[in-house]
Every structure is written in C-alpha cells, then in structure tokens.
PDB file of C-alpha atoms in Angstrom:
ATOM      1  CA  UNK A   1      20.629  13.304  -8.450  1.00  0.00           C
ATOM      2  CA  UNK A   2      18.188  16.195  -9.594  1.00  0.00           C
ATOM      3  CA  UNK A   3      18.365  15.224 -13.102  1.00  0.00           C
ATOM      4  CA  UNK A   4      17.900  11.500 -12.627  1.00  0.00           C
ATOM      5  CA  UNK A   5      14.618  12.986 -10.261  1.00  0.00           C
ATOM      6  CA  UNK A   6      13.468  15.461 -12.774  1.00  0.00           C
ATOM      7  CA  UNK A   7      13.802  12.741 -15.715  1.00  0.00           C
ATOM      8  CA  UNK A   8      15.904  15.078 -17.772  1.00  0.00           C
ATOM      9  CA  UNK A   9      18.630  11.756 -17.235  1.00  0.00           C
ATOM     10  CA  UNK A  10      17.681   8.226 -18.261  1.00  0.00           C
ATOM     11  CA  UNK A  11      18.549   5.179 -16.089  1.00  0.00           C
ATOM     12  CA  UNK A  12      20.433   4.276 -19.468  1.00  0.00           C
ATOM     13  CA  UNK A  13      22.748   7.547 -19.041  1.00  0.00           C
ATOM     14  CA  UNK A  14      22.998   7.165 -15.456  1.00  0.00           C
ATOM     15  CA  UNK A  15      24.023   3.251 -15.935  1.00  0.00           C
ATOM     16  CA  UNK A  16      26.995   4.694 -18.687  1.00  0.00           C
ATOM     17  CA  UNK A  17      27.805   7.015 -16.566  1.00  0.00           C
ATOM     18  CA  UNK A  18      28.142   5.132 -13.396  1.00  0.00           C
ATOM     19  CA  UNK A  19      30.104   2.306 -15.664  1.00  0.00           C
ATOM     20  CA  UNK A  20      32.860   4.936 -16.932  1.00  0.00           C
ATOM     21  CA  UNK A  21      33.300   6.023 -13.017  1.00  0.00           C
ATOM     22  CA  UNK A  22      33.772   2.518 -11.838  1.00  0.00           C
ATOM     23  CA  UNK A  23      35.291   0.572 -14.790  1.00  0.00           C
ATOM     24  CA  UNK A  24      36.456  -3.124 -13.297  1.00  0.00           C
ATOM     25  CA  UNK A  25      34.683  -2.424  -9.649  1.00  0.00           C
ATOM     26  CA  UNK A  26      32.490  -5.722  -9.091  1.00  0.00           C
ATOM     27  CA  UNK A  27      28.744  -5.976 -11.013  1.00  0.00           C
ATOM     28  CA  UNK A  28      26.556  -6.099  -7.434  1.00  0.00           C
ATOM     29  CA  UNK A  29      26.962  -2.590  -5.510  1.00  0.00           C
ATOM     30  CA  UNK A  30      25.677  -1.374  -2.601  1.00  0.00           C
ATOM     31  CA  UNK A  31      24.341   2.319  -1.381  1.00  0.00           C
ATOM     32  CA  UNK A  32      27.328   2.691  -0.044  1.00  0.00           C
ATOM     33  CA  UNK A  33      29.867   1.370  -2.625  1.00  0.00           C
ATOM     34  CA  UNK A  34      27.955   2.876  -5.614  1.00  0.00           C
ATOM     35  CA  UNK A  35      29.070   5.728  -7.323  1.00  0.00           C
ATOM     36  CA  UNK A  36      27.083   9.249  -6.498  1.00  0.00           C
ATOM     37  CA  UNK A  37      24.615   8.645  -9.158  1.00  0.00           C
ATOM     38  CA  UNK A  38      23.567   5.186  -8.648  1.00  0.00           C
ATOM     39  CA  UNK A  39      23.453   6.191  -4.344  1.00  0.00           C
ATOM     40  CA  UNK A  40      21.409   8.737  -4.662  1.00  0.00           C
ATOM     41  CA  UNK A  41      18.827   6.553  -7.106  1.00  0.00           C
ATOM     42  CA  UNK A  42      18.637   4.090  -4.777  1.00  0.00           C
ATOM     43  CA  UNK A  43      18.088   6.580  -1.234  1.00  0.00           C
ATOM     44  CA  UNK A  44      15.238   8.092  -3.726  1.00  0.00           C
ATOM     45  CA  UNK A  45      14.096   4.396  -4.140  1.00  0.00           C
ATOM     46  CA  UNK A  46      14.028   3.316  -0.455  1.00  0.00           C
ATOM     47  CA  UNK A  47      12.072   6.616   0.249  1.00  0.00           C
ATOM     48  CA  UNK A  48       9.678   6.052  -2.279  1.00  0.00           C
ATOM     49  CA  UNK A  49       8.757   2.984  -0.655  1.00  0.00           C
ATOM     50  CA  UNK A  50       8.656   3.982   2.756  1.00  0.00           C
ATOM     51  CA  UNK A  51       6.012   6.806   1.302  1.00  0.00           C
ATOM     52  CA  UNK A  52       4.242   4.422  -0.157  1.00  0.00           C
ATOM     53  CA  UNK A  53       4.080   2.391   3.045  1.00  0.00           C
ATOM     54  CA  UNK A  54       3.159   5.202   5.231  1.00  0.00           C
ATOM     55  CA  UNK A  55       0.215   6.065   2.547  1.00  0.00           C
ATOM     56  CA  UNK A  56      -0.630   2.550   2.935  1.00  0.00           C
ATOM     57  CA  UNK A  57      -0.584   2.241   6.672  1.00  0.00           C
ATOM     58  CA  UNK A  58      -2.939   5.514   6.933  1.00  0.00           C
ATOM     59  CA  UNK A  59      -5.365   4.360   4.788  1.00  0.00           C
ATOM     60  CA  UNK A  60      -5.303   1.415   6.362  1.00  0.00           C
ATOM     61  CA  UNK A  61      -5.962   3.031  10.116  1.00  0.00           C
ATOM     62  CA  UNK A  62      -8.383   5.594   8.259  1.00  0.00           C
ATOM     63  CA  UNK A  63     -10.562   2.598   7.009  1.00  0.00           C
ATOM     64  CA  UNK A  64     -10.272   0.853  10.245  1.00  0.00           C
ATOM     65  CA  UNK A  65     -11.510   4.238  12.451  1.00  0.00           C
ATOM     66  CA  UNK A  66     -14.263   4.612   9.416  1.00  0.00           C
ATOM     67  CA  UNK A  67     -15.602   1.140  10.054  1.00  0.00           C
ATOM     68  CA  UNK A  68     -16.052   1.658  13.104  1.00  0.00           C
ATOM     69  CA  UNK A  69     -18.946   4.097  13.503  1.00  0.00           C
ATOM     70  CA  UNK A  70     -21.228   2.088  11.424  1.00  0.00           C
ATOM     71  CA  UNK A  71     -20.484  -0.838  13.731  1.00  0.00           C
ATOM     72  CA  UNK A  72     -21.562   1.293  16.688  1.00  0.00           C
ATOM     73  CA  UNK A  73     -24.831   2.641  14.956  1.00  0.00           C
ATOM     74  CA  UNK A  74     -25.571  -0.682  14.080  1.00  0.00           C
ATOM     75  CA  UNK A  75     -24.963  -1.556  17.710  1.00  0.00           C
ATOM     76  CA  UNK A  76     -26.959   1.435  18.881  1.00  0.00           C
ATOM     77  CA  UNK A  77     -29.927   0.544  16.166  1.00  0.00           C
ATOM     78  CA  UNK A  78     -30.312  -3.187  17.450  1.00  0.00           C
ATOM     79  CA  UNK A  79     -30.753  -2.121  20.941  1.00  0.00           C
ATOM     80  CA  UNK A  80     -33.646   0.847  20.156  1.00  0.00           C
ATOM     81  CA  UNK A  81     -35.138  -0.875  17.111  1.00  0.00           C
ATOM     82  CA  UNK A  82     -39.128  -1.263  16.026  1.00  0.00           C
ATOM     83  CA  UNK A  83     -40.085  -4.022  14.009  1.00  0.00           C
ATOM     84  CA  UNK A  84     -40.963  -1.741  11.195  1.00  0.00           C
ATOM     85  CA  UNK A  85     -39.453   1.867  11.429  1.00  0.00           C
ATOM     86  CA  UNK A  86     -35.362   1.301  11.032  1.00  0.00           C
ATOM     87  CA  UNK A  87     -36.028   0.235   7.574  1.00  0.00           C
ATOM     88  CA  UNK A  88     -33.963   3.246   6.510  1.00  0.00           C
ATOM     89  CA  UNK A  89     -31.241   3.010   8.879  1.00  0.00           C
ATOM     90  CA  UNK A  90     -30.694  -0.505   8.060  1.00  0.00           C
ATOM     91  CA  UNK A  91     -30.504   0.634   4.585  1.00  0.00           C
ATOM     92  CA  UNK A  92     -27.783   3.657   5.203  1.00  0.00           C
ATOM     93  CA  UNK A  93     -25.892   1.482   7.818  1.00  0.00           C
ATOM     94  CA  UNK A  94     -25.644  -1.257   5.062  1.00  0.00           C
ATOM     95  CA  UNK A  95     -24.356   1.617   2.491  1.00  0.00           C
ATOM     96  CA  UNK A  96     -21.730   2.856   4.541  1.00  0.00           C
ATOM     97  CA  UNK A  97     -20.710  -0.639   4.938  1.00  0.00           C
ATOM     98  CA  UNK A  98     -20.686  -1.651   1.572  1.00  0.00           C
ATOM     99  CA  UNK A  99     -18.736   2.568   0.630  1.00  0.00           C
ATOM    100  CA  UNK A 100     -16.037   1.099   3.354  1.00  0.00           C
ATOM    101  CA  UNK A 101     -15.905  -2.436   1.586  1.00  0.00           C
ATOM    102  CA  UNK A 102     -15.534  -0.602  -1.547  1.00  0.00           C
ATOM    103  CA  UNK A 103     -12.438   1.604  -0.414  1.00  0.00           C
ATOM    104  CA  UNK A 104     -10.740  -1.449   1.235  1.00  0.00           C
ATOM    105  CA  UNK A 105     -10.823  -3.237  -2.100  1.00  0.00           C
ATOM    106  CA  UNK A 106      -9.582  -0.044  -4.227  1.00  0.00           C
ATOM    107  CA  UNK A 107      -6.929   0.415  -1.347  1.00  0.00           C
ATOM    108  CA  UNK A 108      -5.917  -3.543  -2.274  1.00  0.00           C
ATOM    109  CA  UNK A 109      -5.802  -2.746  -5.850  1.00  0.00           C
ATOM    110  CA  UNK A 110      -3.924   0.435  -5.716  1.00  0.00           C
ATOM    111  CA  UNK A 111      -1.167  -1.225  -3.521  1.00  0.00           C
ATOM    112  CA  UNK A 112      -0.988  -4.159  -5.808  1.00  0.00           C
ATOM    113  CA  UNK A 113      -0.275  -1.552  -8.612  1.00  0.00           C
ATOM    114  CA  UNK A 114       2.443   0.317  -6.914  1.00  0.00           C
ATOM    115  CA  UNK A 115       4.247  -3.025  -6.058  1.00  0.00           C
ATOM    116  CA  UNK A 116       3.791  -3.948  -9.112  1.00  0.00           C
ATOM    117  CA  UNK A 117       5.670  -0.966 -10.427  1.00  0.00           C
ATOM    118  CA  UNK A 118       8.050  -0.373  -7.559  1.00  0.00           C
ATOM    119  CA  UNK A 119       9.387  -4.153  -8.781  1.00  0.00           C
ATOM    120  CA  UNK A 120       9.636  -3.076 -12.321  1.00  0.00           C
ATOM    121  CA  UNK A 121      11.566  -0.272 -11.472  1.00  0.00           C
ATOM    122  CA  UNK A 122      13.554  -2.193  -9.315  1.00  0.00           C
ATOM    123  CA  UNK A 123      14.428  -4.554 -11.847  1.00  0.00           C
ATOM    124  CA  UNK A 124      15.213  -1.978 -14.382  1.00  0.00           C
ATOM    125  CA  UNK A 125      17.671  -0.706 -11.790  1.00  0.00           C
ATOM    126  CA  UNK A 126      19.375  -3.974 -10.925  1.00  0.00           C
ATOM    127  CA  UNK A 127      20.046  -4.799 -15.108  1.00  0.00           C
ATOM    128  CA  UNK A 128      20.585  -1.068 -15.901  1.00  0.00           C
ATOM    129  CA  UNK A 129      23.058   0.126 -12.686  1.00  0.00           C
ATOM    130  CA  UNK A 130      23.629  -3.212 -11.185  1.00  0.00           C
ATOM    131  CA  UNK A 131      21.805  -2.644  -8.313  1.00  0.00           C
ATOM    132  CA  UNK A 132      20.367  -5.145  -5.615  1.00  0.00           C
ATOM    133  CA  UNK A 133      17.127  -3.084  -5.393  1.00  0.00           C
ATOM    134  CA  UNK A 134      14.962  -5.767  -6.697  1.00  0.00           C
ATOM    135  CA  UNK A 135      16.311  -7.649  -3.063  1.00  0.00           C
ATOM    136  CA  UNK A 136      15.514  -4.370  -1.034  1.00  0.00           C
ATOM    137  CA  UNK A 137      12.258  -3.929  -2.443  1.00  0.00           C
ATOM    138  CA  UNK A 138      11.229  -7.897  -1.527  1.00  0.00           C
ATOM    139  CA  UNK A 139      12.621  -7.354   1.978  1.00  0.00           C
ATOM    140  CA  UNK A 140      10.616  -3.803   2.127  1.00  0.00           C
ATOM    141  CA  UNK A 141       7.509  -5.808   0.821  1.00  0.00           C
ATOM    142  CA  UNK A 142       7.444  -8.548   3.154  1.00  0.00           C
ATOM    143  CA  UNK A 143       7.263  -5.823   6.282  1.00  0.00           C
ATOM    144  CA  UNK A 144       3.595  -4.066   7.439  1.00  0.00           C
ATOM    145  CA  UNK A 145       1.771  -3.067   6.117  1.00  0.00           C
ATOM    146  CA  UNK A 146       1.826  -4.400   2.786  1.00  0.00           C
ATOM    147  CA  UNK A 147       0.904  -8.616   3.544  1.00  0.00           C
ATOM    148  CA  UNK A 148      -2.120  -6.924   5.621  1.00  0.00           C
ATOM    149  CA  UNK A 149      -3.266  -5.458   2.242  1.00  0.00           C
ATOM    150  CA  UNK A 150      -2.415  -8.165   0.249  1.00  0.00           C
ATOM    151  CA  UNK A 151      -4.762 -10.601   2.613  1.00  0.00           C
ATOM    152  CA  UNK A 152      -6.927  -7.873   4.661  1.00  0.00           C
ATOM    153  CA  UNK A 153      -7.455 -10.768   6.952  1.00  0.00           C
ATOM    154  CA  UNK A 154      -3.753 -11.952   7.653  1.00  0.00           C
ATOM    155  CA  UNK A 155      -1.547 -12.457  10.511  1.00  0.00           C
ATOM    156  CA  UNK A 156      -4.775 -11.134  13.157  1.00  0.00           C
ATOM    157  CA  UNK A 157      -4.461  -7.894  11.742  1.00  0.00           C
ATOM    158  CA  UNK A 158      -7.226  -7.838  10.090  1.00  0.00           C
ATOM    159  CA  UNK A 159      -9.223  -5.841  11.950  1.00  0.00           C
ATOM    160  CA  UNK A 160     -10.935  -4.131   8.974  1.00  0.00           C
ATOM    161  CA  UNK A 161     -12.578  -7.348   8.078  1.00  0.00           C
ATOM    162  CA  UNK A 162     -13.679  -8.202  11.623  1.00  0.00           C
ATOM    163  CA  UNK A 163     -14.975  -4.844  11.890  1.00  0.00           C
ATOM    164  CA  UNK A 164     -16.902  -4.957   8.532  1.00  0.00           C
ATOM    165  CA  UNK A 165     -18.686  -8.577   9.359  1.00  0.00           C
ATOM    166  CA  UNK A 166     -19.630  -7.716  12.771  1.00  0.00           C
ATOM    167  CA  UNK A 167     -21.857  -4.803  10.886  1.00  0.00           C
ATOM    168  CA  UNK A 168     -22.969  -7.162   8.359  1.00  0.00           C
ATOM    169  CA  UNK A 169     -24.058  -9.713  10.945  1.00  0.00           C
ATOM    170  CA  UNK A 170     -26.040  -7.036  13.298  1.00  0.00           C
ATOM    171  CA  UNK A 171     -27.599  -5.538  10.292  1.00  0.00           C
ATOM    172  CA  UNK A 172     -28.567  -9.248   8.819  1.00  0.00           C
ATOM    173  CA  UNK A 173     -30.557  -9.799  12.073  1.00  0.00           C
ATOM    174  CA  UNK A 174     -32.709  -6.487  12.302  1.00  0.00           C
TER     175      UNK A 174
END
C-alpha cells in the first residue's frame, strides 16, 4: 500500500502481482474480494475523491459567503446613494463581483480537470487490476457537489449565481 502511494510500485506491478495472488478468481473484484494490493488502491481512490469533494464543497460555500458582502454593499449603496458621488463604489462593488465571477469559473475548471483525471485513473485501474472504479467514480460524480459545479445554476442550488446577478442588477441601476 505505501509503495503503490509513494509511486516506487506501478499499477503494472501491482496488476502482476495481484494476478499471481488470485490466478482463476473472476476478472470484476470488489474492495472486499480484492487482494491486499488492489484494496488498499481502491480505499486510497474513494478517499481521494471524497477530498476532492470536500475541497469542492468549501470552495463552493466560501464563494457563496464571499458573494454575499458585495450584494449587501450594493444594497447598502442604493439606499444612501448621490447622483454623482458613488461613482467609485459602483466601480469596486462591480470588481469584487467580477474577482468572485472569476473564482467561480476557475473553481469550474479546476473540478472539470480533476474529474477528468480521477476517470483516467479510474480506467487505468479497471484494465490494469480489474477494478470497477471507473463505476464508483460515476456514482461518486453524480452526488453534490460536483453537478452544482458542473452547471453553477442546477438543481436550485445555485445560489452563487443568484447571488452574483442580484449585484449585477443593483449596480446596473445606480
């Protein structure tokens, strides 16, 4: 298990090994069926996603809490603005807006990397050991928070986006 961590073992060696250990045993294995080596890849693999979920989910609750403050000084600004002097607010509010906007979308693209590779590596484990983590890692995917990232307005939970406009909307009218 450390070695296969530490990458001083290849999935190759790990697959040859786990073959000589369980010579005529069926092609599709389980956590629980699989021999030591080919277990402990796949616990590392299920907590590696559910890091990568939790990263996900508070990045997604940090963004939401950040968009919020700019929503209430754009709230605050409409109801003590001059025709001519919250030129400059406007300005910063619409800044922090657009810096929250910005760090949604790299949050999007970041997740859609790491699924990206968390399916490769799936796949290499399901041809290599004979794993079903490709089907683990769909199931895993299809849970929050990942179609909320995918689609920042999906399923209502989109609050990020709701947040975000409402800003956008108070700032278009000062």
């Amino acid at each position: 298990h450390r070695q296969l961590k530490s990458g001083r073992v290849s999935i190759r060696e790990a697959s040859g090994a786990a073959g000589r250990r369980t010579s005529g045993i069926g092609s599709r294995k389980s956590a629980a069926a699989a021999p030591p080596s080919t277990a402990s890849f796949v616990n590392s693999l299920e907590a590696e996603l559910g890091r990568a979920a939790s990263t996900v989910q508070a990045n997604l609750i940090s963004l939401e809490s950040d968009a919020r403050a700019p929503l209430l000084d754009a709230d605050a600004l409409a109801r003590t603005a001059t025709t001519g002097g919250a030129t400059a607010d406007v300005k910063s509010l619409r800044q922090r807006a657009h810096d929250i906007s910005q760090r949604a979308l790299q949050l999007q693209r970041q997740s859609r990397k790491d699924v990206t590779e968390l399916r490769r590596v799936a796949g290499l484990a399901d041809a290599k050991l004979g794993t079903s983590c490709g089907d683990m890692v769909e199931r895993r995917l299809q849970s929050h928070p990942y179609p909320v990232v995918f689609d920042l307005s999906s399923r209502g939970e989109g609050m990020l986006v709701v947040l975000l406009n409402d800003v956008h909307s108070i700032l278009r009218d000062l």
